[in-house]
CSV table of C-alpha atoms and ligand atoms in Angstrom, one decimal:
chain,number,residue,atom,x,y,z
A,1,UNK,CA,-10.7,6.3,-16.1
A,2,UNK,CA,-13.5,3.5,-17.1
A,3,UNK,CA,-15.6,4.0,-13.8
A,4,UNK,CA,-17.6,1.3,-15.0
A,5,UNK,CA,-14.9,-1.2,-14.0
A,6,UNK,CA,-14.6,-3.4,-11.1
A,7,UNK,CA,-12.7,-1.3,-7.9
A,8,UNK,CA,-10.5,-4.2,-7.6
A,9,UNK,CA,-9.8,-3.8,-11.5
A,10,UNK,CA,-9.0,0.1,-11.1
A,11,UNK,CA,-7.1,0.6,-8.3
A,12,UNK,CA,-4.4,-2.3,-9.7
A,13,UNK,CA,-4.3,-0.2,-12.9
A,14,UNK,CA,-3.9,2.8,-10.7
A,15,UNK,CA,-1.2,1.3,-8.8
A,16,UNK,CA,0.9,0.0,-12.0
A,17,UNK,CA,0.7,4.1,-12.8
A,18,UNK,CA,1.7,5.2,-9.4
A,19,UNK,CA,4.4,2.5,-8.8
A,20,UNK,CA,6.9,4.0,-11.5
A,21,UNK,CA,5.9,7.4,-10.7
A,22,UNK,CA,7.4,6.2,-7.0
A,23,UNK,CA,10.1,4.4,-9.1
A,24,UNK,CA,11.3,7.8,-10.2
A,25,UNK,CA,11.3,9.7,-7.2
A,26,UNK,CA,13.8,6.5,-5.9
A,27,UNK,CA,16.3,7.1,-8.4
A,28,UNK,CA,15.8,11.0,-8.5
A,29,UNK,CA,17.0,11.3,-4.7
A,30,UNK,CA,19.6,8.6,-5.3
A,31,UNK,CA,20.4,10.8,-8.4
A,32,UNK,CA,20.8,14.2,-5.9
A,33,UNK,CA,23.1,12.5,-3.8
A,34,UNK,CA,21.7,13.2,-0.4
A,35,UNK,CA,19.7,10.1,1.1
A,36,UNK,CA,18.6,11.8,4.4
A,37,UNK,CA,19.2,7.9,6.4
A,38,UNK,CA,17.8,7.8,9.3
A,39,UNK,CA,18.3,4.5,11.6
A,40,UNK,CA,14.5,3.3,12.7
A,41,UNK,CA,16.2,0.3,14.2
A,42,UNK,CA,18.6,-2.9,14.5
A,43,UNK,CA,19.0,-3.1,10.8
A,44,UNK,CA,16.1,-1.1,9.5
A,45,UNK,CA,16.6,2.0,7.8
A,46,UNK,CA,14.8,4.7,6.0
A,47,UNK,CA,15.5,7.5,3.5
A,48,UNK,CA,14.0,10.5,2.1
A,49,UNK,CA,13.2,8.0,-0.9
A,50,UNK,CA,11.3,5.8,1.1
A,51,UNK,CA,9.2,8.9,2.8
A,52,UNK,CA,9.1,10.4,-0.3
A,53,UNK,CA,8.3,7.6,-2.3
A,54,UNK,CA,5.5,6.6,0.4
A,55,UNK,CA,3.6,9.8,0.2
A,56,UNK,CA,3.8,9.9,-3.9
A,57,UNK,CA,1.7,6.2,-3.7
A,58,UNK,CA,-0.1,7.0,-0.2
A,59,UNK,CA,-1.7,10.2,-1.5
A,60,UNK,CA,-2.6,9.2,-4.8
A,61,UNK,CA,-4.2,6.4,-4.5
A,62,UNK,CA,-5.9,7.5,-1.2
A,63,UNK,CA,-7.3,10.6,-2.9
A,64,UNK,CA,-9.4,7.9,-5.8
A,65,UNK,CA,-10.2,5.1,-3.1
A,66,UNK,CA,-11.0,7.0,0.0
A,67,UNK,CA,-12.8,4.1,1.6
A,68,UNK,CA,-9.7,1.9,0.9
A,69,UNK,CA,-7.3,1.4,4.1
A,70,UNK,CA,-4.0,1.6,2.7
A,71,UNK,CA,-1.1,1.1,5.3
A,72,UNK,CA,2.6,2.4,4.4
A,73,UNK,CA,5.9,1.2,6.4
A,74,UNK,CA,7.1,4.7,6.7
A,75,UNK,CA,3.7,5.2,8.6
A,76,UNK,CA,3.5,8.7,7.6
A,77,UNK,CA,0.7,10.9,8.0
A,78,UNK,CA,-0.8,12.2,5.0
A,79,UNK,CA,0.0,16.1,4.9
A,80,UNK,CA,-1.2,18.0,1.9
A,81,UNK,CA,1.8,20.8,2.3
A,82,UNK,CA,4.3,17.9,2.2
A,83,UNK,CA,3.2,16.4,-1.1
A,84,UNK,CA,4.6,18.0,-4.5
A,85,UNK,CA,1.6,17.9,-7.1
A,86,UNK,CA,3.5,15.9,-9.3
A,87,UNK,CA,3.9,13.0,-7.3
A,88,UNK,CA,-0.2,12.8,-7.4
A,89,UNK,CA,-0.8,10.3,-10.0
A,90,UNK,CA,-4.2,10.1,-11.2
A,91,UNK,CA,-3.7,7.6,-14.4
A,92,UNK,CA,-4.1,4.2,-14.7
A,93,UNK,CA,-2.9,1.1,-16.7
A,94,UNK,CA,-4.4,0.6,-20.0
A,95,UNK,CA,-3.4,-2.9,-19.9
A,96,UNK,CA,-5.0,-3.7,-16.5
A,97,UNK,CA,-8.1,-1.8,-16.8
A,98,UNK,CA,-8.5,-3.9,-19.6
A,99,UNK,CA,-8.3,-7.3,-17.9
A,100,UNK,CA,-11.2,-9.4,-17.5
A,101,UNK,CA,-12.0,-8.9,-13.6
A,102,UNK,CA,-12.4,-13.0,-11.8
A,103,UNK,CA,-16.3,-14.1,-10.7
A,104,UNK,CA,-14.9,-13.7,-7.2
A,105,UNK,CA,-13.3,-10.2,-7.2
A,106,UNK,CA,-16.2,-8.4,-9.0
A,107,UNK,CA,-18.3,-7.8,-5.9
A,108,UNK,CA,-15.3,-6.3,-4.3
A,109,UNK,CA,-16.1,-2.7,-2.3
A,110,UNK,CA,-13.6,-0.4,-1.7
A,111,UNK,CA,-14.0,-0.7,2.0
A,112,UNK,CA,-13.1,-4.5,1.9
A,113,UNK,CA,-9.4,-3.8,0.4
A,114,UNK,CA,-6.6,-3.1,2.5
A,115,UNK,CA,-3.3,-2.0,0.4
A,116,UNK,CA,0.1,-2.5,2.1
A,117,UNK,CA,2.4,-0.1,0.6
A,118,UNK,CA,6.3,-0.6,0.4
A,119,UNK,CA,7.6,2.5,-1.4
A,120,UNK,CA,11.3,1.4,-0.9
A,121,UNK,CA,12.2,-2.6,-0.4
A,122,UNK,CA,15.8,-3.2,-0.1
A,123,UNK,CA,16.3,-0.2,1.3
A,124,UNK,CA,20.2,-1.9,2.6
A,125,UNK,CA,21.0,-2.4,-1.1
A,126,UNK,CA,19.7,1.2,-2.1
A,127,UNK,CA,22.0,2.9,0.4
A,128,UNK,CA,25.0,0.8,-0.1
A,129,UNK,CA,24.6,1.2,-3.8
A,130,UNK,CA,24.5,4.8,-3.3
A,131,UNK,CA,28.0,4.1,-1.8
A,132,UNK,CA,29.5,3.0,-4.6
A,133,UNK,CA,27.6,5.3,-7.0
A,134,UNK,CA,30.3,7.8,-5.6
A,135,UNK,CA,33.2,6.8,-8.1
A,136,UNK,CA,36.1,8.7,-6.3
A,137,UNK,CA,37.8,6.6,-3.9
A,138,UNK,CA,38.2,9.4,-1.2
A,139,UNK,CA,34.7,10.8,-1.7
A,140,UNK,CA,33.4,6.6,-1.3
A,141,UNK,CA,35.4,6.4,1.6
A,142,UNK,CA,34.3,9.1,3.6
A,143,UNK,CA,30.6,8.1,2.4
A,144,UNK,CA,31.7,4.8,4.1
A,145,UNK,CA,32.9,6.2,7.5
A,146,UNK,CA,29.1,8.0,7.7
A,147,UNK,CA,27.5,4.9,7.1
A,148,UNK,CA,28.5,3.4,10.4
A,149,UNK,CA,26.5,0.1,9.8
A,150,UNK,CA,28.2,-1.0,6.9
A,151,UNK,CA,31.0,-3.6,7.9
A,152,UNK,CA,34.4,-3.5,6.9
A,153,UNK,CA,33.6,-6.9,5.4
A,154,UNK,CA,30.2,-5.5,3.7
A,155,UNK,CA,32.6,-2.7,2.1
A,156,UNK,CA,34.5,-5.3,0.7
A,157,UNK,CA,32.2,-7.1,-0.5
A,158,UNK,CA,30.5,-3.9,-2.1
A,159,UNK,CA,33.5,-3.2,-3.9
A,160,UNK,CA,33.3,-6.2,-5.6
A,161,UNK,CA,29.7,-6.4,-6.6
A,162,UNK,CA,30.1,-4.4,-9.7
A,163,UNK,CA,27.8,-2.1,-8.4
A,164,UNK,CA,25.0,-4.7,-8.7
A,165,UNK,CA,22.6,-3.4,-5.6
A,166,UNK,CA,20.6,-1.5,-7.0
A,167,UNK,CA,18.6,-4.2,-9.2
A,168,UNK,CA,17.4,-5.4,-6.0
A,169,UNK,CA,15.4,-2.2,-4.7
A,170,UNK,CA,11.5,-2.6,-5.6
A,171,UNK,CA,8.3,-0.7,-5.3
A,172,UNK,CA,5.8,-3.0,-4.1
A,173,UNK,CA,2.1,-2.1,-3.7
A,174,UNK,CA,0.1,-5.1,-2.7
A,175,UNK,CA,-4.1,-5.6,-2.5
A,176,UNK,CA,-6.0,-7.7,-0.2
A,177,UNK,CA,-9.1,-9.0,0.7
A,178,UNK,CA,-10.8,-10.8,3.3
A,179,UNK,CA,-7.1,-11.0,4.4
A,180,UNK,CA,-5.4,-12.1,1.1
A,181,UNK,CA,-3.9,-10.7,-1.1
A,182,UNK,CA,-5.5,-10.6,-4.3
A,183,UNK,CA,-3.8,-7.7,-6.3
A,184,UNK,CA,0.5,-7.3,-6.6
A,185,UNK,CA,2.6,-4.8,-8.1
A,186,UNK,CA,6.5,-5.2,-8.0
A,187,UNK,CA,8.2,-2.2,-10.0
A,188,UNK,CA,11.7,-2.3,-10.0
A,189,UNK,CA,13.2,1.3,-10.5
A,190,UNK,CA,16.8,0.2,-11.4
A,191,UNK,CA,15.5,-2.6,-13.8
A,192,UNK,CA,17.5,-1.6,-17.2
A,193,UNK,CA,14.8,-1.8,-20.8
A,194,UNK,CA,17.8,-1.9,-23.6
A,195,UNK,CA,16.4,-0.3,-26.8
A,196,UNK,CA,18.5,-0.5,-29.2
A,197,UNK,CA,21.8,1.7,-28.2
A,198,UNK,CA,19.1,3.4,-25.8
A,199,UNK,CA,18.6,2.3,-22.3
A,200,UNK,CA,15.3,2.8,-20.2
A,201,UNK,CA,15.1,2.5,-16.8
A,202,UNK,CA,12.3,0.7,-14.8
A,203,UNK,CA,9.4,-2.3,-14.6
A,204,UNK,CA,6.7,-2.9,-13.3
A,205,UNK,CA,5.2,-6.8,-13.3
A,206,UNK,CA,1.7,-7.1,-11.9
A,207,UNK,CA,-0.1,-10.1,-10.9
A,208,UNK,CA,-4.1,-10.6,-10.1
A,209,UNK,CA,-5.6,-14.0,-8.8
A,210,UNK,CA,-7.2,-16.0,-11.1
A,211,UNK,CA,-6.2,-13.7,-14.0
A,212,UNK,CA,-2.2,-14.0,-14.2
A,213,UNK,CA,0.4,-11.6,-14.4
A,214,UNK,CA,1.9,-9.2,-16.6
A,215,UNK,CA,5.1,-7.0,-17.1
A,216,UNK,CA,7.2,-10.4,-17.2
A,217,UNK,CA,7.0,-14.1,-18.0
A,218,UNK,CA,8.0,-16.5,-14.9
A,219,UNK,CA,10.7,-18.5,-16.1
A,220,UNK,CA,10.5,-21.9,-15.7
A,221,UNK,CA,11.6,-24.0,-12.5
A,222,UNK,CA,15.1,-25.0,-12.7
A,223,UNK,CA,16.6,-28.7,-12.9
A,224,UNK,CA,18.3,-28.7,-9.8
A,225,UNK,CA,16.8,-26.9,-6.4
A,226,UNK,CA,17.9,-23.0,-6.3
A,227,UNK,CA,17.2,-21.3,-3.3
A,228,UNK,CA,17.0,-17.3,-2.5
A,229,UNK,CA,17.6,-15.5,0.6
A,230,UNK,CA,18.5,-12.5,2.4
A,231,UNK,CA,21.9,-10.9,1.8
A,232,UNK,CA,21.7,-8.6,4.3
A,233,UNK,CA,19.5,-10.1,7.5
A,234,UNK,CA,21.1,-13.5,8.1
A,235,UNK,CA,21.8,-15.0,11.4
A,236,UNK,CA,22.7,-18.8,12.3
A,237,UNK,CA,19.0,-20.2,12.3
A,238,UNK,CA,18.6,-18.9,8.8
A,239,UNK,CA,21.3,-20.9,7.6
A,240,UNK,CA,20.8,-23.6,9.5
A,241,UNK,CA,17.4,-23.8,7.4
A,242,UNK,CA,19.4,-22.9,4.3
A,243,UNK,CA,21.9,-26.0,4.7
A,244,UNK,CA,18.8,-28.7,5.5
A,245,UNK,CA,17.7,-27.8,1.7
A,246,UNK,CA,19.7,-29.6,-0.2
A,247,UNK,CA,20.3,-26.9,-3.0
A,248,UNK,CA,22.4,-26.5,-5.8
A,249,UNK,CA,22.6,-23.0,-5.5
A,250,UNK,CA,22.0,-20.3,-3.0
A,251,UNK,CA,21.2,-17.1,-4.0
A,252,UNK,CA,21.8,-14.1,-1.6
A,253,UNK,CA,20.2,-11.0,-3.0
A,254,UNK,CA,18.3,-8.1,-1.1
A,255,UNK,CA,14.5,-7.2,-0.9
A,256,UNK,CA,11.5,-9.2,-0.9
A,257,UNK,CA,10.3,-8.1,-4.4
A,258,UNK,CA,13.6,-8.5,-6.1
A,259,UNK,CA,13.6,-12.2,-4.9
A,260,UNK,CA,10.7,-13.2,-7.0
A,261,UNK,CA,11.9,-12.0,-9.9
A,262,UNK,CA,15.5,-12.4,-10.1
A,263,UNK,CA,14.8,-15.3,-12.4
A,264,UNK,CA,17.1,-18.0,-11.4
A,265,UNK,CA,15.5,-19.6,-8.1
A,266,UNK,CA,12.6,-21.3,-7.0
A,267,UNK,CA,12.5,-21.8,-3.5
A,268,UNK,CA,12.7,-18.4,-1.2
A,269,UNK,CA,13.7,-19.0,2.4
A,270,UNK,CA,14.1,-17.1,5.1
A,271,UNK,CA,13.9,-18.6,8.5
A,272,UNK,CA,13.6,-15.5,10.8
A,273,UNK,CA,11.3,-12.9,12.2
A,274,UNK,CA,11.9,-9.4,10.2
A,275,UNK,CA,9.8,-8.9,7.1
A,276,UNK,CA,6.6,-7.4,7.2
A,277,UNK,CA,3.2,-7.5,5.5
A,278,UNK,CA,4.4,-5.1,3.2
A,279,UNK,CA,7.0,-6.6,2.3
A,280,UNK,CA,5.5,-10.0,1.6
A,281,UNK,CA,1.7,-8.9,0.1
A,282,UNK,CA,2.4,-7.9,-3.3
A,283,UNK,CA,5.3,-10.9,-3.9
A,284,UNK,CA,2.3,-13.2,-2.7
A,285,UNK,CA,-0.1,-11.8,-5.1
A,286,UNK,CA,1.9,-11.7,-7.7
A,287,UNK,CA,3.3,-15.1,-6.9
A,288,UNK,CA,0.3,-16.7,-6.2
A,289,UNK,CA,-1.0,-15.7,-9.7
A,290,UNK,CA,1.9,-17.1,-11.6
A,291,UNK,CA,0.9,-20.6,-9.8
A,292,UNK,CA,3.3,-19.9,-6.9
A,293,UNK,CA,2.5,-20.5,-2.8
A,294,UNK,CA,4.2,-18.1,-0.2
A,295,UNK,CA,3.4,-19.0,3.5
A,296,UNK,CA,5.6,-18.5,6.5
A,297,UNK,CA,8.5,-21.5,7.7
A,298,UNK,CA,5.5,-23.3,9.3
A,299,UNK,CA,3.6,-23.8,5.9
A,300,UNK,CA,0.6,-21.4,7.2
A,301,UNK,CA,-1.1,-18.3,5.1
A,302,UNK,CA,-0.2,-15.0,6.7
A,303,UNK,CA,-3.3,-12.6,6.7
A,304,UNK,CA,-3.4,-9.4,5.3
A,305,UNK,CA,-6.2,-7.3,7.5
A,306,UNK,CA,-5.9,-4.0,9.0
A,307,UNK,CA,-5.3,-5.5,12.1
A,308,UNK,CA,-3.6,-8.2,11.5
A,309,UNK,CA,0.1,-8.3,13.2
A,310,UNK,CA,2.9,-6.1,11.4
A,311,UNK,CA,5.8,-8.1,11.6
A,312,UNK,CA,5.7,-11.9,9.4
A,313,UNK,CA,7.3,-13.3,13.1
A,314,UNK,CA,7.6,-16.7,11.6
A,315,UNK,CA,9.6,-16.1,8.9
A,316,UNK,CA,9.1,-16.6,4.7
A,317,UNK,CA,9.2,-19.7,2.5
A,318,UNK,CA,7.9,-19.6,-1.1
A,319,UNK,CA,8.1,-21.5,-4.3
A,320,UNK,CA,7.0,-21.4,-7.6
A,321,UNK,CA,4.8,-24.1,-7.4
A,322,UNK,CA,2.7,-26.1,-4.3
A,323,UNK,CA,5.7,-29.6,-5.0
A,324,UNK,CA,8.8,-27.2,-4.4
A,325,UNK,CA,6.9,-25.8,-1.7
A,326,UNK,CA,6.1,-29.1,-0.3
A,327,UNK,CA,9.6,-30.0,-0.5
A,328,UNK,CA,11.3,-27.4,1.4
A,329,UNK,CA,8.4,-27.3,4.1
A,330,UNK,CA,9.5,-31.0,5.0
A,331,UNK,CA,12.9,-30.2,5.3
A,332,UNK,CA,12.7,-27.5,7.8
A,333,UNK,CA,13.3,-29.5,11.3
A,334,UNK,CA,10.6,-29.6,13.7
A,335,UNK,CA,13.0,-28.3,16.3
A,336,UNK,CA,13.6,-24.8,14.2
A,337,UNK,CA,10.0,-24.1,13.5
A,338,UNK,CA,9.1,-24.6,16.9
A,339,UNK,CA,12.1,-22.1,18.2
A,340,UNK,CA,10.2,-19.6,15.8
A,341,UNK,CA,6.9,-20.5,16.5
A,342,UNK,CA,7.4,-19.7,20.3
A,343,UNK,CA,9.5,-16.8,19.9
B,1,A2P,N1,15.7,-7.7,10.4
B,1,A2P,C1,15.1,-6.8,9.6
B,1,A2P,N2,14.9,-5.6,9.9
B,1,A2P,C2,14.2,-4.7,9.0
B,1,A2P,N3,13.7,-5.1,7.8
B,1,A2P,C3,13.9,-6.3,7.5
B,1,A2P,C4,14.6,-7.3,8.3
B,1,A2P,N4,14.6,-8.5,7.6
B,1,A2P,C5,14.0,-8.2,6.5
B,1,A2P,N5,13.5,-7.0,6.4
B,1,A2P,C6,12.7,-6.4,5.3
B,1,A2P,O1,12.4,-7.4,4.4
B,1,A2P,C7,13.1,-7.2,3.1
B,1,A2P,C8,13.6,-8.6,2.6
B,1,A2P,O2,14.7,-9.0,3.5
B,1,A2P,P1,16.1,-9.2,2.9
B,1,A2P,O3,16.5,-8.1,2.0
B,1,A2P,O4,17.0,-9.3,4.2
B,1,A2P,O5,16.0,-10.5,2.2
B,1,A2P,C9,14.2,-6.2,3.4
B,1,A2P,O6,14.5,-5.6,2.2
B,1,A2P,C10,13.5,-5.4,4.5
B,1,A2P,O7,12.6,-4.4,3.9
B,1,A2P,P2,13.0,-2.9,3.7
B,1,A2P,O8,14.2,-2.9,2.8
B,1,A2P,O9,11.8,-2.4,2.9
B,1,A2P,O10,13.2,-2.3,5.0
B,2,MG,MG1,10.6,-4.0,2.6
């Protein structure tokens, strides 16, 4: 790799490489059958993709920027026996390390950037559509009775989906610095390339400030207002900020990732505590390069340092440009920010 390039340049070109490398290992362990779910809390689970996944990106890019601070949600330690040698991705993106690096990023050191890893985002969707990978009806439904948070109603609801799911689950790698994130990659593992009668599975969009974005074009805003939310994490006070919006259409698909890019919406909305910075860094980056704004439901930046808070308490709302934003920050009610403000 060009050494001669800017770190900020290198290590999103590293992370385009890594993140289908990860992308792999998610549908190889969905591919073996045997997910390894373990519960880490109300709602909130992990698999042996996420861990695995985690330690693919973790260790690779940790072993080129050693002076980087990269922080994983699977918050595993890095353990050389754990780590199979082909999960250490060393390459990087032709297309990246090729970009033009911004006046403002080129005096970037490697111990200014903190990376917030998200190996597996939608990990609801990615064990549900396990679920329904299982095409016998007595081999799903026993699948079904071990997955004791999955509701009857969620079953049901699975059944009719067409298997759909697993589009939602992304690989999200996101850079910041100075507390903002500067750098995003989004790589969506079940994203299907047609070529011709063959099909090739995977994408990975990037997005840099003041550079753009690549791997996808941002479709343009819709006519009417479209809004996206969680599918899988709702309660009342996230739809009581869903019905205040006035929208043509709401959108209910899994994963923080998957939301920017599902290609229909323009307004993203999520009125509760549960998503963390990983989650959100690398959909702000890349949204935020592609003329986008993500803050929380109270219109302010989250911050992206090594110390900030975990958890994005206040919730999400993003839109694909600063009017839509605008426009769904004044519809919120005073009285619902507040309740999350002081919660
Ligand atoms: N209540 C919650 N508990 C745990 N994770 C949450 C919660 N709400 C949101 N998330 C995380 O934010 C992502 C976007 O939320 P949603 O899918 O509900 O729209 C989820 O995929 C999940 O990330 P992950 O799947 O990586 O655990
Ligand atoms: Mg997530």
């Amino acid at each position: 790799m060009s050494v001669s390039a800017p770190v900020i340049i290198r290590l999103l070109a590293s992370s385009v490489s890594v993140a289908s490398r990860a992308g792999k290992i998610v549908r190889d362990v969905m591919s073996k059958g045997e997910l390894g779910i373990v519960e880490k809390g109300k709602d909130d689970y992990q698999t042996e993709a996420d861990r695995s996944a985690e330690r693919c990106i973790i260790d690779s890019l940790s072993r080129q920027y050693p002076k980087a601070r990269i922080i994983g949600e699977e918050d595993s330690s890095p353990n050389e026996n754990e780590v199979s040698p082909e999960w250490i991705v060393l390459d990087a993106d032709k297309e990246v390390l090729g970009l033009e690096c911004p006046a403002s990023l080129k005096g970037v050191k490697e111990e200014d950037i903190v990376v917030w890893v998200d190996p597996l985002d939608g990990t609801s969707e990615y064990t549900q559509g396990a679920l329904m990978l299982k095409r016998d009806p007595w081999e799903r439904w026993k699948m079904y009775l071990s997955h004791p948070f999955i509701s009857m109603k969620w079953y049901l609801s699975l059944l009719q989906s067409n298997f759909g799911f697993l589009e939602h689950v992304t690989v999200l790698i996101g850079i910041s610095v100075n507390d903002k994130p500067v750098g995003g990659v989004i790589h969506q593992p079940y994203f299907k390339n047609q070529a011709g009668s063959e099909v090739k599975m995977g994408r990975t969009i990037w997005g840099l400030s003041e550079a753009g974005v690549g791997g996808f074009t941002p479709a343009p805003p819709p006519e009417s207002i479209i809004i996206t939310t969680t599918r899988s994490h709702s309660n009342p006070v996230v739809e009581k900020a869903l019905q205040v919006m006035n929208a043509a259409q709401i959108l209910r698909v899994g994963g923080a990732g998957y939301k920017l890019l599902e290609g229909k919406a323009s307004v993203y909305v999520f009125a509760s505590p549960g998503c963390k910075k990983w989650d959100t860094c690398a959909p702000e980056a890349v949204l935020s390069a592609a003329g986008g704004k993500l803050t929380d439901i109270l219109g302010n930046f989250y911050k992206y340092g090594a110390n900030e808070p975990k958890p994005n308490k206040t919730g999400v709302l993003a839109a694909v440009n600063d009017e839509l934003h605008s426009y769904a920050l004044n519809r919120i009610p005073q009285d619902l920010k507040d309740a999350l403000a002081n919660k």
